[in-house]
XYZ file of C-alpha atoms in Angstrom:
122
model
C 14.955 -27.364 31.856
C 17.705 -25.044 33.073
C 18.888 -24.520 36.519
C 20.530 -21.374 37.945
C 23.266 -22.347 40.298
C 24.456 -19.770 42.741
C 27.329 -19.613 45.246
C 29.114 -16.623 46.953
C 26.797 -15.439 49.520
C 27.672 -15.197 53.158
C 27.973 -13.149 56.359
C 30.304 -10.059 55.694
C 31.217 -7.175 57.905
C 30.292 -3.417 56.959
C 32.596 -2.127 54.358
C 33.451 -5.802 53.072
C 33.059 -7.414 49.593
C 31.282 -10.484 47.979
C 31.131 -11.989 44.622
C 28.260 -13.684 44.145
C 28.245 -16.358 41.098
C 25.278 -17.775 39.321
C 25.789 -20.592 36.741
C 23.485 -22.485 34.171
C 23.141 -26.035 34.353
C 22.681 -26.176 30.341
C 23.322 -24.013 27.459
C 21.182 -21.105 26.661
C 20.082 -20.977 23.207
C 19.280 -17.384 23.249
C 19.695 -14.949 26.562
C 17.761 -11.093 26.425
C 18.970 -10.335 30.039
C 20.676 -11.622 33.011
C 20.397 -9.891 36.331
C 20.256 -10.270 40.155
C 17.277 -9.435 42.316
C 17.242 -8.811 45.823
C 14.440 -9.473 48.603
C 14.938 -8.138 51.978
C 12.810 -9.265 55.002
C 9.384 -7.460 54.366
C 10.253 -6.072 50.816
C 9.295 -7.096 47.688
C 11.900 -8.769 45.312
C 13.857 -5.883 43.471
C 15.905 -5.591 40.429
C 19.731 -4.771 41.924
C 21.611 -5.094 38.527
C 20.900 -6.118 34.886
C 23.034 -6.760 32.093
C 21.696 -7.178 28.450
C 22.839 -9.810 25.686
C 24.528 -6.643 24.149
C 26.591 -6.149 27.420
C 24.561 -2.928 28.821
C 24.192 -2.689 32.239
C 21.411 -1.172 34.610
C 21.921 -0.840 38.245
C 19.205 0.418 41.136
C 20.282 3.503 42.696
C 21.485 1.737 45.730
C 23.815 -0.145 43.824
C 25.499 2.431 41.668
C 29.169 2.827 42.149
C 29.467 -0.275 44.572
C 28.272 -3.131 42.504
C 29.345 -4.690 39.266
C 27.469 -7.149 37.326
C 29.209 -9.122 34.757
C 28.915 -12.313 32.621
C 30.955 -14.767 30.372
C 31.379 -14.711 26.606
C 28.780 -17.609 26.366
C 26.209 -16.262 28.465
C 26.511 -19.507 31.187
C 27.812 -17.236 33.970
C 26.757 -14.386 35.722
C 28.539 -12.369 38.548
C 27.841 -9.742 40.981
C 31.039 -8.062 42.576
C 29.670 -6.147 45.556
C 32.068 -3.739 47.322
C 31.657 -1.076 50.445
C 28.906 -3.336 51.742
C 26.075 -1.757 53.975
C 23.503 -3.345 56.343
C 20.758 -2.044 53.866
C 22.338 -4.822 51.350
C 21.441 -7.582 53.226
C 18.897 -9.875 51.812
C 18.156 -12.786 49.802
C 19.935 -12.428 46.268
C 18.378 -14.295 43.038
C 19.949 -14.911 39.974
C 17.508 -14.311 36.790
C 17.708 -15.110 33.405
C 15.422 -14.195 30.799
C 15.673 -15.989 27.253
C 14.741 -18.551 25.250
C 15.841 -22.186 26.085
C 14.162 -24.080 23.506
C 14.797 -23.342 19.830
C 11.711 -24.829 18.815
C 9.671 -23.093 20.937
C 10.941 -19.198 20.917
C 9.260 -17.707 23.494
C 11.129 -15.775 25.978
C 10.779 -17.053 30.179
C 12.232 -15.857 33.375
C 14.580 -18.418 35.072
C 15.607 -18.262 38.731
C 18.037 -19.401 41.119
C 17.174 -20.660 44.133
C 18.673 -17.457 46.190
C 21.603 -17.179 48.211
C 21.841 -14.930 51.345
C 23.995 -12.162 51.930
C 24.056 -10.608 55.564
C 25.875 -7.532 56.370
C 26.737 -6.842 59.892
C 28.898 -4.217 61.994
């Protein structure tokens, strides 16, 4: 079973930058989308940024112009570059991959990282 291993979270001041990384523990047979979700205290988990296998990207309104999602050519890594951070960006960020991991059972599934805390302070 694939595991998504995250790194890059931490404490940063307003206006600073962070780069989140997510690595798949095993090769992914076929990827539909990769993305980053955020869960703030008392809030539902929401999509921050997503990228399709074709390279098209999608961002939450709050992330547009400040965040950039990217992936490697083999779809084994996904990144989130976060610039001009605000306190409202604080939350637990989860890496997500939707795809087919078993070529003999080609049913897409969602896979999640353990989450990494991002805290933006003044």
